[in-house]
mmCIF file of C-alpha atoms in Angstrom:
data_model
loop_
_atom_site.group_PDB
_atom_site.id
_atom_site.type_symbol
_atom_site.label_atom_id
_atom_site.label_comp_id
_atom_site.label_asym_id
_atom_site.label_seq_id
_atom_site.Cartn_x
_atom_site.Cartn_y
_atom_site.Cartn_z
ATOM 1 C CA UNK A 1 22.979 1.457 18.916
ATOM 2 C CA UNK A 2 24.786 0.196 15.858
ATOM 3 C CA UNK A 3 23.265 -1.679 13.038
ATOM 4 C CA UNK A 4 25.711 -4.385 14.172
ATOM 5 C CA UNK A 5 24.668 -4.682 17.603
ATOM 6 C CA UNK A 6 23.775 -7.980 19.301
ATOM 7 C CA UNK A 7 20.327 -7.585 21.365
ATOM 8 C CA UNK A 8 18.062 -9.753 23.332
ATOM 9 C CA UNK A 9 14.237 -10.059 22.559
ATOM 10 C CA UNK A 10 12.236 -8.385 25.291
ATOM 11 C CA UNK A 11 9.235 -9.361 24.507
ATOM 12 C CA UNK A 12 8.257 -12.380 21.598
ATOM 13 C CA UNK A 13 7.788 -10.377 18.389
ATOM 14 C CA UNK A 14 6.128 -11.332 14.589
ATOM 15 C CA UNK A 15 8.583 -11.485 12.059
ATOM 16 C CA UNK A 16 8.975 -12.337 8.292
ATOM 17 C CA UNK A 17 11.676 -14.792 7.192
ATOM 18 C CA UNK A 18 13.976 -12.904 4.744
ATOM 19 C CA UNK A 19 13.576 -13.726 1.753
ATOM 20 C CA UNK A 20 10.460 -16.444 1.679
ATOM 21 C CA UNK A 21 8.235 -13.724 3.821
ATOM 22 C CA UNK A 22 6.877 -16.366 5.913
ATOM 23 C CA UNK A 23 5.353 -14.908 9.028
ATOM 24 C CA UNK A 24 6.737 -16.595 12.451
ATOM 25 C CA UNK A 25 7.415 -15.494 16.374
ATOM 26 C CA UNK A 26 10.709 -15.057 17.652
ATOM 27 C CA UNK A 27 10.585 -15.409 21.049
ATOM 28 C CA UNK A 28 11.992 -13.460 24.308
ATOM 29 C CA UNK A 29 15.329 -14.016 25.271
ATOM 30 C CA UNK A 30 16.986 -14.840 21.948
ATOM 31 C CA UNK A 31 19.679 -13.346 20.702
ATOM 32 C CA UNK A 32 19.543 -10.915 17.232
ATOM 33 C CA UNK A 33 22.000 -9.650 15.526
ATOM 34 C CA UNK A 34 20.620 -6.246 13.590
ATOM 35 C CA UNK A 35 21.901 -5.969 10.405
ATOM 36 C CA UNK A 36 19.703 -3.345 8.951
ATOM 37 C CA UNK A 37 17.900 -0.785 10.540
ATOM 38 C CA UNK A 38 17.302 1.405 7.750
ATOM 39 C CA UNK A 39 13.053 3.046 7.132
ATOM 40 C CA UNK A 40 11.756 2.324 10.733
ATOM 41 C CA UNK A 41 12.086 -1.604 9.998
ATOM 42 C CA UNK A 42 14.773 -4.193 10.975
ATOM 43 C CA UNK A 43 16.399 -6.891 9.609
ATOM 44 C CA UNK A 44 18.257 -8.843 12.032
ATOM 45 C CA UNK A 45 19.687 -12.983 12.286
ATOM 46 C CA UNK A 46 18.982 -15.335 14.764
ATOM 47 C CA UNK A 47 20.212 -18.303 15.095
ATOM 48 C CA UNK A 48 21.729 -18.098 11.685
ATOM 49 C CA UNK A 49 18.212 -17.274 9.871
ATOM 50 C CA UNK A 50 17.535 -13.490 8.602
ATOM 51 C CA UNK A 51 13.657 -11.605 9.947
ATOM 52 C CA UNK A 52 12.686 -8.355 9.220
ATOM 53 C CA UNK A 53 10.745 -7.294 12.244
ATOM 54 C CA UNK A 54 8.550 -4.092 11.613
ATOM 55 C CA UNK A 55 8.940 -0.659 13.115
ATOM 56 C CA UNK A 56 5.801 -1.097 15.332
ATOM 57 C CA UNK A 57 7.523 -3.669 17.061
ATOM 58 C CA UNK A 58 10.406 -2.122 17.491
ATOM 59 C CA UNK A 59 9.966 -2.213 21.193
ATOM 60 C CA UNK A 60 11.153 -6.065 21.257
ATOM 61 C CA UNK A 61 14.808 -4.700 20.337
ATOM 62 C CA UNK A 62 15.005 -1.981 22.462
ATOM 63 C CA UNK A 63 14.177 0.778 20.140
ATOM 64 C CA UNK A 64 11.381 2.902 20.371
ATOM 65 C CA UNK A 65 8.038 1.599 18.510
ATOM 66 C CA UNK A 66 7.255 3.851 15.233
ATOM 67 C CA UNK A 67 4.170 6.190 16.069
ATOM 68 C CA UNK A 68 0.837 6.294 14.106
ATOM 69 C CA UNK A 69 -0.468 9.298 12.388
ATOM 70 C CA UNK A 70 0.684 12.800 12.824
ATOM 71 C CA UNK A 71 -1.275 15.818 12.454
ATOM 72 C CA UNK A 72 0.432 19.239 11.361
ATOM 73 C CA UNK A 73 -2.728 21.183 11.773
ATOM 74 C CA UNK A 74 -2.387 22.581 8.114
ATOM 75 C CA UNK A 75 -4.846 21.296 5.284
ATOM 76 C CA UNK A 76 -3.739 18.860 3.198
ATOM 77 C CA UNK A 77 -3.187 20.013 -0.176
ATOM 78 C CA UNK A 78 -2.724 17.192 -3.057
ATOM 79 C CA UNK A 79 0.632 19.555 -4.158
ATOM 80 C CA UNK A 80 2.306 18.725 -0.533
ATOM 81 C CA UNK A 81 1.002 15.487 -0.108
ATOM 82 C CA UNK A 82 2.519 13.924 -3.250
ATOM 83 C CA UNK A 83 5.662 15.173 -2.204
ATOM 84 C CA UNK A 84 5.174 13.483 1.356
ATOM 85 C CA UNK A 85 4.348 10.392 -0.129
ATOM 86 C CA UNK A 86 7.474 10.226 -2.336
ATOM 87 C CA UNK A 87 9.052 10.736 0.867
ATOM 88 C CA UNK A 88 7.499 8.033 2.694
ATOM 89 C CA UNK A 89 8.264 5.523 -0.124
ATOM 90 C CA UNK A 90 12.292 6.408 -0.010
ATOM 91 C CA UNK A 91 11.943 5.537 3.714
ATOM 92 C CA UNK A 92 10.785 1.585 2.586
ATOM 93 C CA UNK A 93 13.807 -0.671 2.349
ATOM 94 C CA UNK A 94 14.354 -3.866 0.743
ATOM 95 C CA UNK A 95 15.619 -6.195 3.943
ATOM 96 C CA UNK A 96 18.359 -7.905 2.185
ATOM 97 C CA UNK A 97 19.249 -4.525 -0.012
ATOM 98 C CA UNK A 98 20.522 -1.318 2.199
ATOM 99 C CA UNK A 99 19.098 1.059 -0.751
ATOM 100 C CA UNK A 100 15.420 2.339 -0.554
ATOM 101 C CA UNK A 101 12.456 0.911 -3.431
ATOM 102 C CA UNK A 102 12.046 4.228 -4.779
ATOM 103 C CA UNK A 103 16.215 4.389 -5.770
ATOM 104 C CA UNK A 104 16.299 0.826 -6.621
ATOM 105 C CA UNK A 105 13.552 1.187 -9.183
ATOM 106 C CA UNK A 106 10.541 -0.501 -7.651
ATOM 107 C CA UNK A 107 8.100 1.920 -7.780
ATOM 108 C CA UNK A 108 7.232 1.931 -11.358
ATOM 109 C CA UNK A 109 4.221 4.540 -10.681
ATOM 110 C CA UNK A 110 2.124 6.667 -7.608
ATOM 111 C CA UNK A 111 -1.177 8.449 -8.293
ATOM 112 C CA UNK A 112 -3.022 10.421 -5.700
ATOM 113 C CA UNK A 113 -7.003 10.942 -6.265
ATOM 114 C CA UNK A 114 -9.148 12.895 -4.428
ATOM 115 C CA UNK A 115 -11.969 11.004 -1.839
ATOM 116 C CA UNK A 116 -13.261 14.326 -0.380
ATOM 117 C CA UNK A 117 -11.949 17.550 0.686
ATOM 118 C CA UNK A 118 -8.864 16.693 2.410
ATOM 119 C CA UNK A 119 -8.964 12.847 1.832
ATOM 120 C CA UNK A 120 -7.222 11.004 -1.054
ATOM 121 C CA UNK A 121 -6.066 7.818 -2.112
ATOM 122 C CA UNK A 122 -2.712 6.882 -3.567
ATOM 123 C CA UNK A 123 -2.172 3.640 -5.962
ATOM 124 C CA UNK A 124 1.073 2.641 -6.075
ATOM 125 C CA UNK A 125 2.153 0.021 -8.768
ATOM 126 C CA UNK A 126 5.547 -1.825 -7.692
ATOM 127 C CA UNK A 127 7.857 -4.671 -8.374
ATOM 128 C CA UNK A 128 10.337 -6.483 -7.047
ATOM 129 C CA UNK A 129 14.245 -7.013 -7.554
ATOM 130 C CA UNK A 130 13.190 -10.914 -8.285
ATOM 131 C CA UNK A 131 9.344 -12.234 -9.600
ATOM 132 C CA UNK A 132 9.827 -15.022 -7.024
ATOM 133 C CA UNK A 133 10.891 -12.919 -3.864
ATOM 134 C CA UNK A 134 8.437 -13.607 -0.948
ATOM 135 C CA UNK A 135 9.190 -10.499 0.746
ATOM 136 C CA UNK A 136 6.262 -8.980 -1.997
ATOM 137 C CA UNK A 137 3.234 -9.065 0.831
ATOM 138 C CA UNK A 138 5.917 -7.759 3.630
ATOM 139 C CA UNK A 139 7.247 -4.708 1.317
ATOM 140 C CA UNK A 140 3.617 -3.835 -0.068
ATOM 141 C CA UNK A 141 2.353 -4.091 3.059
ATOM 142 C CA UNK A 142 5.097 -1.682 4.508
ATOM 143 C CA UNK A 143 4.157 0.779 1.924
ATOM 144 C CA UNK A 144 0.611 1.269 2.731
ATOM 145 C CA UNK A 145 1.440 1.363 6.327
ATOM 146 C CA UNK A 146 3.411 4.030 5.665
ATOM 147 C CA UNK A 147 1.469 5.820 3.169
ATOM 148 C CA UNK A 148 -1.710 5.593 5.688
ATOM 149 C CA UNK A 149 0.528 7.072 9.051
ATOM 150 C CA UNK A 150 0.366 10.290 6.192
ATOM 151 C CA UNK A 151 -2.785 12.934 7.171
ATOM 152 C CA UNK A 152 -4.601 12.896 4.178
ATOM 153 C CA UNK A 153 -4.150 9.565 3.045
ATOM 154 C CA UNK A 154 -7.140 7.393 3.682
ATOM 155 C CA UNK A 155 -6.994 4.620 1.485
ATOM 156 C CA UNK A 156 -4.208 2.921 -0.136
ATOM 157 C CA UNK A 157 -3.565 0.348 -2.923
ATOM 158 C CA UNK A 158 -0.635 -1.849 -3.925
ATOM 159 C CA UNK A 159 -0.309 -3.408 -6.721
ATOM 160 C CA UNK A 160 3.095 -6.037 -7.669
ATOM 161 C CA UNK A 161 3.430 -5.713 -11.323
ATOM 162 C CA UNK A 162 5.698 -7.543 -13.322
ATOM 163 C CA UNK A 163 6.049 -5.845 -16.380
ATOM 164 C CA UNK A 164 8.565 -4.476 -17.511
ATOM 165 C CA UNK A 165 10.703 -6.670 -15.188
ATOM 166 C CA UNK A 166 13.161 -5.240 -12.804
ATOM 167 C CA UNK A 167 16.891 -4.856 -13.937
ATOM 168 C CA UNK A 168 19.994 -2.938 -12.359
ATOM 169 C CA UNK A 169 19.268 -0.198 -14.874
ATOM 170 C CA UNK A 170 16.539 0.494 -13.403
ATOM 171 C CA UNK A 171 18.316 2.458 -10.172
ATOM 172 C CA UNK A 172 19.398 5.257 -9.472
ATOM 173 C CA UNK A 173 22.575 6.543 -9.668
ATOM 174 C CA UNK A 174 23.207 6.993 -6.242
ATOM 175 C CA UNK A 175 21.607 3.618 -5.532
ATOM 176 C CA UNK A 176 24.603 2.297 -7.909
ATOM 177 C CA UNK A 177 26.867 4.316 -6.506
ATOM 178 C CA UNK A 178 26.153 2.575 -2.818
ATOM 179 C CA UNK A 179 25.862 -0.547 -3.713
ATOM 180 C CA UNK A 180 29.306 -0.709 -6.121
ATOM 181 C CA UNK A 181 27.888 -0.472 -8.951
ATOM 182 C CA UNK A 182 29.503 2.374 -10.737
#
């Protein structure tokens, strides 16, 4: 399936408007146009309006819902886990933006603490591409989803920061380089 395709809802399915992040039901039988399918989440139009419907509910569009945690049967070392979570965060994509936070500058810090052997918490401080974006809640939110589907991770915290605000130098290179930048 492309990113372009045209699908119909199978079943009705929460979604946020893109960009306010207001939380409504589209319902089964209407037509979506997928426009990003990037991290495990989608961002698709219907009747003219953009959603980003979340990878759980991926189901509605005909893809396969995202699974919960995974277990490798290793212990979780902090070393391997930091890595994983870096990992996790390139996987969160801005709806409107086809460039993960992590290369467009969001994530302005991670820190993983121990709870108890094998158990940690990461606190993530963000931002956004614009102070009065409402997709904050939706993105935050997708980060500590993912961060908590990692073993090891038990509790999470997101914080939106403002300063310093977000600017284009802020990305990557490569994030530049795909969106025309350089």
């Amino acid at each position: 399936m492309n990113s372009s395709d045209s699908v119909t809802l199978t079943r009705d399915v929460d979604a946020s408007i893109v960009p306010v992040g207001e939380k409504v039901t589209l319902h089964k039988g209407e037509q979506a146009q997928i426009t990003q399918s990037l991290g495990g989440s989608y961002t698709v139009v219907v009747n003219g309006n953009m959603f980003r419907i979340e990878g759980k509910d991926g189901d509605a569009l005909g893809f396969e819902a995202s699974a919960g945690k995974v277990s490798t049967g290793e212990p979780v070392t902090q070393e391997t886990l930091e890595k994983e979570i870096w990992n996790q965060l390139r996987s969160c994509y801005d709806p409107e933006i086809p460039v993960n936070i992590v290369d467009l500058g969001l994530i302005y810090d991670c820190h993983l603490s121990s709870l108890n052997q094998g158990s940690f918490k990461a606190d993530v401080k963000m931002t956004l591409t614009a102070p009065g974006c409402g997709m904050g809640p939706v993105l935050a939110q997708d980060v500590q989803s993912k961060l908590l589907s990692l073993e090891g991770v038990d509790d999470v915290a997101v914080e939106l920061v403002w300063d310093p605000p977000w600017n284009q130098s802020m990305m990557t290179e490569a994030a530049k380089l795909q969106l025309g930048l350089l």
